[in-house]
């Protein structure tokens, strides 16, 4: 019978996981993983080899409940983030469509050409609106600076 030593255990494990072991070699692996001499980093395979050695009777060893719960929570959180992202994208699209709709029929003349494509003229229209707002603020500021409190009617 084949004996597996600790220093070669990783090689034998890789060979097993690649499906390159004979029945005799697999029995040697089962015996090795049933022993107390399994290196610490390979102990996670003990349950798996125990299950194989028992002719795959009983339940297959599963991940720990804690890890399963963490993975479930992470999956749910990712799903929620995905749905929120999609919802925000849809909401942004709807708002943009409302903006386009409010400018329906608008056009600009640029270099002698009439442009009606809202996506091309929207930046120009918004810049004009911002300029008008700035002018209104300047006028308001000038009016309030020139008017004394005494000139205002008492209500």
Coordinates of N, CA, C and O in Angstrom, one line a residue:
X1 N 0.8 -1.2 0.0 CA 0.0 0.0 0.0 C 0.9 1.3 0.0 O 1.9 1.3 0.6
X2 N 0.4 2.3 -0.7 CA 1.1 3.5 -0.8 C 1.0 4.3 0.5 O -0.1 4.4 1.1
X3 N 2.1 5.0 1.0 CA 2.0 5.8 2.1 C 2.3 7.3 1.7 O 3.3 7.5 1.0
X4 N 1.5 8.1 2.2 CA 1.6 9.6 1.8 C 2.3 10.3 3.0 O 1.8 10.2 4.1
X5 N 3.4 11.0 2.7 CA 4.0 11.8 3.8 C 3.6 13.2 3.7 O 3.2 13.7 2.6
X6 N 3.7 13.9 4.8 CA 3.3 15.3 4.9 C 3.9 16.2 3.8 O 3.2 17.1 3.3
X7 N 5.2 16.0 3.5 CA 5.9 16.9 2.6 C 5.4 16.7 1.2 O 5.6 17.6 0.3
X8 N 4.7 15.6 0.9 CA 4.2 15.3 -0.5 C 2.7 15.4 -0.6 O 2.1 15.2 -1.6
X9 N 2.1 15.7 0.6 CA 0.6 15.7 0.6 C 0.0 16.7 -0.4 O -1.0 16.4 -1.0
X10 N 0.5 17.9 -0.5 CA 0.0 18.9 -1.5 C 0.0 18.3 -2.9 O -0.9 18.6 -3.7
X11 N 1.1 17.7 -3.3 CA 1.2 17.1 -4.6 C 0.2 16.1 -4.9 O -0.5 16.0 -5.9
X12 N 0.0 15.2 -3.9 CA -1.0 14.1 -4.0 C -2.4 14.7 -4.1 O -3.3 14.3 -4.8
X13 N -2.7 15.8 -3.3 CA -4.0 16.4 -3.3 C -4.2 17.1 -4.7 O -5.3 16.9 -5.2
X14 N -3.3 17.8 -5.2 CA -3.4 18.4 -6.6 C -3.7 17.3 -7.6 O -4.5 17.5 -8.5
X15 N -3.0 16.2 -7.5 CA -3.1 15.1 -8.4 C -4.6 14.5 -8.3 O -5.2 14.3 -9.3
X16 N -5.1 14.4 -7.1 CA -6.4 13.9 -6.9 C -7.5 14.9 -7.5 O -8.4 14.5 -8.2
X17 N -7.3 16.2 -7.2 CA -8.2 17.2 -7.6 C -8.2 17.3 -9.2 O -9.2 17.7 -9.8
X18 N -7.1 17.0 -9.8 CA -7.0 17.0 -11.2 C -7.6 15.7 -11.9 O -7.6 15.5 -13.1
X19 N -7.9 14.7 -11.0 CA -8.5 13.4 -11.5 C -7.4 12.5 -12.1 O -7.7 11.7 -12.9
X20 N -6.2 12.6 -11.5 CA -5.1 11.8 -12.1 C -4.6 10.7 -11.1 O -3.5 10.2 -11.2
X21 N -5.5 10.3 -10.1 CA -5.1 9.3 -9.2 C -5.8 8.0 -9.5 O -6.9 7.9 -10.0
X22 N -5.1 6.9 -9.1 CA -5.6 5.6 -9.2 C -6.5 5.2 -8.0 O -6.4 6.0 -7.0
X23 N -7.2 4.2 -8.0 CA -7.9 3.7 -6.8 C -7.0 3.5 -5.6 O -7.4 3.9 -4.5
X24 N -5.9 2.9 -5.8 CA -5.0 2.7 -4.7 C -4.4 4.0 -4.2 O -4.3 4.1 -2.9
X25 N -4.1 4.9 -5.0 CA -3.6 6.2 -4.6 C -4.7 7.0 -3.8 O -4.4 7.6 -2.8
X26 N -5.9 6.8 -4.2 CA -7.1 7.5 -3.5 C -7.3 6.9 -2.2 O -7.5 7.6 -1.2
X27 N -7.1 5.6 -2.0 CA -7.2 4.9 -0.7 C -6.1 5.4 0.2 O -6.4 5.6 1.4
X28 N -4.9 5.7 -0.3 CA -3.8 6.2 0.5 C -4.2 7.6 0.9 O -3.9 8.0 2.1
X29 N -4.8 8.4 0.0 CA -5.2 9.8 0.4 C -6.3 9.7 1.5 O -6.2 10.5 2.5
X30 N -7.2 8.8 1.4 CA -8.3 8.7 2.4 C -7.6 8.3 3.8 O -8.0 8.9 4.8
X31 N -6.7 7.4 3.8 CA -6.0 7.0 5.0 C -5.2 8.2 5.6 O -5.2 8.5 6.8
X32 N -4.5 9.0 4.7 CA -3.7 10.1 5.1 C -4.6 11.2 5.8 O -4.3 11.7 6.9
X33 N -5.7 11.5 5.1 CA -6.6 12.5 5.7 C -7.4 12.1 6.9 O -7.9 12.9 7.6
X34 N -7.4 10.8 7.1 CA -8.1 10.2 8.4 C -7.1 10.3 9.5 O -7.5 10.1 10.7
X35 N -5.8 10.5 9.3 CA -4.8 10.5 10.3 C -4.7 11.8 11.0 O -5.4 12.8 10.6
X36 N -3.9 11.9 12.1 CA -3.7 13.1 12.8 C -2.6 13.9 12.2 O -2.3 15.0 12.7
X37 N -1.9 13.4 11.2 CA -0.7 14.1 10.7 C -1.0 15.0 9.5 O -0.1 15.3 8.8
X38 N -2.2 15.5 9.4 CA -2.6 16.3 8.2 C -2.1 17.8 8.6 O -2.4 18.3 9.6
X39 N -1.3 18.4 7.6 CA -0.9 19.8 7.9 C -2.1 20.7 8.0 O -3.2 20.4 7.5
X40 N -1.9 21.7 8.8 CA -3.0 22.6 9.1 C -3.7 23.2 7.9 O -4.9 23.3 7.9
X41 N -2.9 23.6 6.9 CA -3.6 24.2 5.7 C -4.4 23.2 4.9 O -5.1 23.6 4.0
X42 N -4.2 21.9 5.1 CA -4.9 20.9 4.4 C -6.1 20.3 5.2 O -6.8 19.4 4.6
X43 N -6.2 20.7 6.4 CA -7.3 20.1 7.3 C -8.7 20.4 6.7 O -9.6 19.6 7.0
X44 N -8.8 21.4 5.9 CA -10.2 21.7 5.4 C -10.7 20.6 4.4 O -11.8 20.5 4.1
X45 N -9.8 19.7 4.0 CA -10.1 18.6 3.1 C -10.5 17.3 3.8 O -10.9 16.4 3.2
X46 N -10.3 17.3 5.2 CA -10.5 16.1 5.9 C -12.0 15.6 5.8 O -12.2 14.4 5.6
X47 N -12.9 16.5 5.9 CA -14.4 16.1 5.8 C -14.6 15.5 4.4 O -15.3 14.5 4.3
X48 N -14.1 16.1 3.4 CA -14.3 15.7 2.0 C -13.8 14.3 1.8 O -14.5 13.4 1.3
X49 N -12.5 14.0 2.3 CA -11.9 12.7 2.1 C -12.6 11.7 3.0 O -12.7 10.5 2.6
X50 N -13.1 12.1 4.1 CA -13.9 11.2 5.0 C -15.1 10.7 4.3 O -15.5 9.6 4.3
X51 N -15.8 11.7 3.6 CA -17.0 11.3 2.9 C -16.7 10.4 1.7 O -17.4 9.4 1.5
X52 N -15.6 10.6 1.0 CA -15.2 9.7 -0.1 C -14.8 8.3 0.5 O -15.2 7.3 -0.1
X53 N -14.1 8.3 1.6 CA -13.7 7.0 2.2 C -14.9 6.2 2.7 O -14.9 5.0 2.6
X54 N -16.0 6.9 3.1 CA -17.2 6.2 3.5 C -18.1 5.9 2.3 O -19.3 5.7 2.5
X55 N -17.5 5.8 1.1 CA -18.2 5.5 -0.1 C -19.4 6.4 -0.4 O -20.4 6.0 -0.9
X56 N -19.2 7.7 0.0 CA -20.1 8.8 -0.3 C -21.5 8.6 0.2 O -22.5 9.0 -0.4
X57 N -21.5 7.9 1.4 CA -22.8 7.7 2.1 C -23.0 8.9 3.0 O -22.1 9.5 3.5
X58 N -24.2 9.2 3.3 CA -24.5 10.3 4.2 C -24.5 11.6 3.4 O -24.4 11.7 2.2
X59 N -24.6 12.7 4.2 CA -24.6 14.0 3.5 C -23.2 14.5 3.1 O -22.2 14.2 3.8
X60 N -23.2 15.2 2.0 CA -21.9 15.7 1.5 C -21.5 16.9 2.5 O -22.4 17.7 2.9
X61 N -20.2 16.9 2.8 CA -19.8 18.0 3.7 C -20.1 19.4 3.0 O -19.9 19.6 1.9
X62 N -20.6 20.3 3.8 CA -21.0 21.6 3.3 C -20.2 22.7 3.9 O -19.5 22.5 4.9
X63 N -20.4 23.9 3.3 CA -19.7 25.0 3.9 C -20.3 25.3 5.3 O -21.4 25.0 5.6
X64 N -19.5 26.1 6.0 CA -20.0 26.4 7.3 C -21.3 27.3 7.2 O -21.5 28.0 6.2
X65 N -22.1 27.2 8.2 CA -23.4 28.0 8.2 C -23.1 29.5 8.2 O -23.7 30.3 7.5
X66 N -22.0 29.9 8.9 CA -21.7 31.3 9.0 C -21.3 31.8 7.6 O -21.7 32.9 7.2
X67 N -20.5 31.1 6.9 CA -20.0 31.5 5.6 C -21.2 31.6 4.6 O -21.4 32.5 3.8
X68 N -22.1 30.6 4.8 CA -23.3 30.6 3.9 C -24.2 31.8 4.2 O -24.7 32.4 3.3
X69 N -24.3 32.2 5.5 CA -25.1 33.3 5.8 C -24.5 34.6 5.3 O -25.2 35.5 4.8
X70 N -23.2 34.7 5.4 CA -22.5 35.9 4.9 C -22.6 36.0 3.4 O -22.9 37.1 2.8
X71 N -22.5 34.9 2.7 CA -22.7 34.9 1.2 C -24.1 35.3 0.8 O -24.4 36.0 -0.1
X72 N -25.1 34.8 1.6 CA -26.5 35.1 1.3 C -26.7 36.6 1.5 O -27.4 37.3 0.7
X73 N -26.2 37.1 2.6 CA -26.4 38.6 2.9 C -25.7 39.4 1.8 O -26.2 40.4 1.3
X74 N -24.5 39.0 1.4 CA -23.8 39.8 0.4 C -24.5 39.7 -1.0 O -24.6 40.7 -1.7
X75 N -25.1 38.5 -1.3 CA -25.9 38.4 -2.5 C -27.1 39.3 -2.4 O -27.4 40.0 -3.4
X76 N -27.8 39.3 -1.3 CA -29.0 40.2 -1.2 C -28.6 41.7 -1.3 O -29.3 42.4 -2.0
X77 N -27.5 42.0 -0.6 CA -27.0 43.4 -0.7 C -26.7 43.8 -2.1 O -27.0 44.9 -2.6
X78 N -26.0 42.9 -2.8 CA -25.7 43.2 -4.2 C -26.9 43.4 -5.1 O -27.0 44.2 -6.0
X79 N -27.9 42.5 -4.8 CA -29.2 42.6 -5.6 C -29.9 43.9 -5.3 O -30.4 44.6 -6.2
X80 N -29.9 44.3 -4.0 CA -30.6 45.6 -3.7 C -29.8 46.8 -4.4 O -30.5 47.7 -4.9
X81 N -28.5 46.8 -4.3 CA -27.7 47.8 -5.0 C -28.0 47.9 -6.5 O -28.1 49.0 -7.1
X82 N -28.1 46.7 -7.1 CA -28.3 46.6 -8.5 C -29.7 47.2 -8.8 O -29.9 48.0 -9.7
X83 N -30.7 46.9 -8.0 CA -32.1 47.4 -8.2 C -32.1 48.9 -8.0 O -32.8 49.6 -8.8
X84 N -31.4 49.4 -7.0 CA -31.4 50.8 -6.7 C -30.7 51.5 -7.9 O -31.2 52.6 -8.3
X85 N -29.6 51.0 -8.4 CA -28.9 51.6 -9.5 C -29.8 51.6 -10.7 O -29.8 52.6 -11.5
X86 N -30.5 50.5 -11.0 CA -31.4 50.5 -12.2 C -32.5 51.5 -12.0 O -32.9 52.3 -12.9
X87 N -33.1 51.6 -10.8 CA -34.1 52.6 -10.5 C -33.7 54.0 -10.7 O -34.4 54.8 -11.3
X88 N -32.5 54.3 -10.2 CA -31.9 55.6 -10.3 C -31.7 56.0 -11.8 O -31.9 57.1 -12.3
X89 N -31.2 55.0 -12.6 CA -31.0 55.2 -14.0 C -32.3 55.5 -14.7 O -32.4 56.4 -15.6
X90 N -33.3 54.7 -14.4 CA -34.6 55.0 -15.0 C -35.2 56.3 -14.6 O -35.7 57.1 -15.5
X91 N -35.1 56.7 -13.4 CA -35.5 58.0 -12.9 C -34.8 59.1 -13.6 O -35.4 60.1 -14.0
X92 N -33.5 59.0 -13.8 CA -32.7 60.0 -14.5 C -33.1 60.1 -15.9 O -33.2 61.2 -16.5
X93 N -33.4 59.0 -16.5 CA -33.8 59.0 -17.9 C -35.2 59.7 -18.0 O -35.4 60.5 -19.0
X94 N -36.1 59.4 -17.1 CA -37.4 60.0 -17.2 C -37.3 61.6 -17.0 O -37.9 62.3 -17.7
X95 N -36.4 62.0 -16.0 CA -36.2 63.4 -15.8 C -35.7 64.1 -17.1 O -36.1 65.2 -17.5
X96 N -34.7 63.4 -17.7 CA -34.1 63.9 -18.9 C -35.2 64.1 -20.1 O -35.2 65.0 -20.8
X97 N -36.0 63.1 -20.1 CA -37.1 63.1 -21.1 C -38.1 64.3 -20.9 O -38.5 64.9 -21.8
X98 N -38.3 64.6 -19.6 CA -39.2 65.7 -19.2 C -38.5 67.0 -19.6 O -39.2 67.9 -20.1
X99 N -37.2 67.1 -19.4 CA -36.5 68.3 -19.8 C -36.6 68.5 -21.4 O -36.9 69.5 -21.9
X100 N -36.4 67.4 -22.1 CA -36.5 67.5 -23.5 C -37.9 67.9 -24.0 O -38.1 68.7 -24.9
X101 N -38.9 67.3 -23.3 CA -40.3 67.6 -23.6 C -40.6 69.1 -23.4 O -41.3 69.7 -24.2
X102 N -40.0 69.7 -22.3 CA -40.3 71.1 -22.0 C -39.7 72.0 -23.1 O -40.2 73.2 -23.2
X103 N -38.8 71.6 -23.9 CA -38.2 72.4 -24.9 C -38.6 72.0 -26.3 O -38.0 72.4 -27.3
X104 N -39.7 71.2 -26.4 CA -40.2 70.8 -27.7 C -40.5 72.0 -28.5 O -41.1 72.9 -28.1
X105 N -40.1 72.0 -29.8 CA -40.4 73.1 -30.7 C -39.3 74.1 -30.7 O -39.3 75.1 -31.5
X106 N -38.4 74.1 -29.7 CA -37.3 75.0 -29.7 C -36.3 74.8 -30.8 O -36.1 73.7 -31.3
X107 N -35.6 75.9 -31.1 CA -34.6 75.8 -32.1 C -33.6 76.9 -31.9 O -33.8 77.9 -31.3
X108 N -32.4 76.7 -32.6 CA -31.4 77.8 -32.6 C -30.9 78.0 -34.0 O -31.0 77.0 -34.8
X109 N -30.4 79.1 -34.3 CA -29.8 79.3 -35.6 C -28.3 79.5 -35.3 O -27.9 80.4 -34.6
X110 N -27.5 78.6 -35.9 CA -26.1 78.6 -35.6 C -25.4 78.6 -37.0 O -25.6 77.6 -37.8
X111 N -24.6 79.6 -37.3 CA -23.9 79.7 -38.6 C -24.9 79.6 -39.7 O -24.6 79.0 -40.8
X112 N -26.0 80.2 -39.5 CA -27.0 80.3 -40.6 C -27.8 79.1 -40.8 O -28.7 79.0 -41.7
X113 N -27.7 78.1 -39.9 CA -28.4 76.8 -40.0 C -29.4 76.7 -38.8 O -29.0 77.0 -37.7
X114 N -30.6 76.3 -39.1 CA -31.6 76.1 -38.1 C -31.4 74.7 -37.5 O -31.5 73.7 -38.3
X115 N -31.2 74.7 -36.2 CA -31.0 73.4 -35.5 C -32.1 73.1 -34.6 O -32.4 73.9 -33.7
X116 N -32.8 72.0 -34.8 CA -34.0 71.6 -34.0 C -33.7 70.4 -33.1 O -34.6 70.1 -32.3
X117 N -32.6 69.7 -33.3 CA -32.3 68.5 -32.5 C -32.1 69.0 -31.0 O -31.1 69.7 -30.7
X118 N -33.0 68.6 -30.1 CA -33.0 69.1 -28.7 C -31.7 68.7 -28.0 O -31.2 69.4 -27.2
X119 N -31.1 67.6 -28.4 CA -29.9 67.1 -27.7 C -28.7 68.1 -28.1 O -27.8 68.2 -27.3
X120 N -28.8 68.6 -29.2 CA -27.7 69.6 -29.7 C -27.9 71.0 -29.1 O -27.0 71.7 -28.8
X121 N -29.2 71.4 -29.0 CA -29.4 72.8 -28.6 C -29.7 72.9 -27.1 O -29.6 74.0 -26.6
X122 N -29.9 71.8 -26.4 CA -30.2 71.9 -25.0 C -29.1 72.7 -24.2 O -29.4 73.5 -23.4
X123 N -27.8 72.3 -24.5 CA -26.8 73.1 -23.7 C -26.8 74.6 -24.0 O -26.6 75.4 -23.1
X124 N -27.1 75.0 -25.2 CA -27.2 76.4 -25.6 C -28.4 77.1 -24.9 O -28.3 78.2 -24.3
X125 N -29.5 76.3 -24.8 CA -30.7 76.9 -24.2 C -30.5 77.0 -22.7 O -30.8 78.0 -22.1
X126 N -29.8 76.0 -22.1 CA -29.6 76.1 -20.6 C -28.6 77.2 -20.3 O -28.7 77.9 -19.3
X127 N -27.6 77.4 -21.2 CA -26.6 78.5 -20.9 C -27.3 79.8 -21.0 O -27.0 80.7 -20.2
X128 N -28.2 80.0 -21.9 CA -29.0 81.2 -22.1 C -29.9 81.5 -20.8 O -29.9 82.6 -20.3
X129 N -30.5 80.4 -20.3 CA -31.3 80.5 -19.1 C -30.4 81.0 -17.9 O -30.8 81.8 -17.1
X130 N -29.3 80.4 -17.8 CA -28.4 80.7 -16.7 C -27.9 82.2 -16.8 O -27.8 82.9 -15.8
X131 N -27.7 82.6 -18.0 CA -27.3 84.0 -18.3 C -28.4 85.0 -17.8 O -28.1 86.0 -17.2
X132 N -29.6 84.6 -18.2 CA -30.8 85.5 -17.8 C -30.9 85.5 -16.3 O -31.1 86.6 -15.7
X133 N -30.7 84.4 -15.6 CA -30.8 84.3 -14.2 C -29.8 85.2 -13.5 O -30.0 86.0 -12.6
X134 N -28.6 85.2 -14.1 CA -27.5 86.0 -13.6 C -27.8 87.5 -13.7 O -27.6 88.3 -12.8
X135 N -28.3 87.9 -14.9 CA -28.7 89.3 -15.2 C -29.8 89.7 -14.2 O -29.8 90.9 -13.7
X136 N -30.8 88.9 -14.0 CA -31.9 89.2 -13.0 C -31.3 89.5 -11.6 O -31.7 90.4 -10.9
X137 N -30.3 88.7 -11.2 CA -29.7 88.9 -9.9 C -29.0 90.2 -9.8 O -29.0 90.9 -8.8
X138 N -28.3 90.5 -10.9 CA -27.5 91.8 -10.9 C -28.5 93.0 -10.8 O -28.3 93.9 -10.1
X139 N -29.6 92.9 -11.6 CA -30.6 94.0 -11.6 C -31.2 94.1 -10.2 O -31.3 95.2 -9.7
X140 N -31.6 93.0 -9.6 CA -32.1 93.0 -8.3 C -31.2 93.6 -7.3 O -31.5 94.4 -6.4
X141 N -29.9 93.3 -7.4 CA -28.9 93.8 -6.5 C -28.7 95.3 -6.7 O -28.7 96.0 -5.7
X142 N -28.7 95.8 -7.9 CA -28.6 97.2 -8.2 C -29.8 98.0 -7.6 O -29.7 99.0 -7.1
X143 N -31.0 97.4 -7.8 CA -32.2 98.1 -7.4 C -32.2 98.2 -5.9 O -32.5 99.2 -5.3
X144 N -31.8 97.1 -5.2 CA -31.8 97.2 -3.7 C -30.7 98.1 -3.2 O -30.9 98.7 -2.1
X145 N -29.6 98.2 -3.8 CA -28.6 99.1 -3.4 C -28.9 100.6 -3.6 O -28.6 101.4 -2.8
X146 N -29.7 100.9 -4.6 CA -30.1 102.3 -4.9 C -31.3 102.7 -4.1 O -31.5 103.9 -4.0
X147 N -32.0 101.9 -3.6 CA -33.2 102.2 -2.9 C -32.9 102.3 -1.4 O -32.4 101.3 -0.8
X148 N -33.2 103.4 -0.8 CA -33.1 103.5 0.7 C -34.3 102.9 1.3 O -35.4 102.9 0.8
X149 N -34.1 102.5 2.6 CA -35.2 102.0 3.3 C -36.3 103.0 3.5 O -37.5 102.7 3.7
X150 N -35.9 104.3 3.5 CA -36.9 105.4 3.7 C -37.8 105.5 2.5 O -39.0 105.9 2.7
X151 N -37.4 105.1 1.4 CA -38.2 105.2 0.2 C -39.2 104.1 0.0 O -40.2 104.3 -0.7
X152 N -39.1 103.1 0.8 CA -40.0 102.0 0.7 C -41.3 102.3 1.5 O -41.2 102.9 2.6
X153 N -42.4 101.9 1.0 CA -43.7 102.2 1.7 C -43.8 101.3 2.9 O -43.3 100.2 2.9
X154 N -44.4 101.8 4.0 CA -44.6 101.0 5.2 C -45.9 100.3 5.0 O -46.9 100.8 4.7
X155 N -45.9 99.0 5.3 CA -47.1 98.2 5.2 C -47.6 97.9 6.6 O -47.0 97.6 7.5

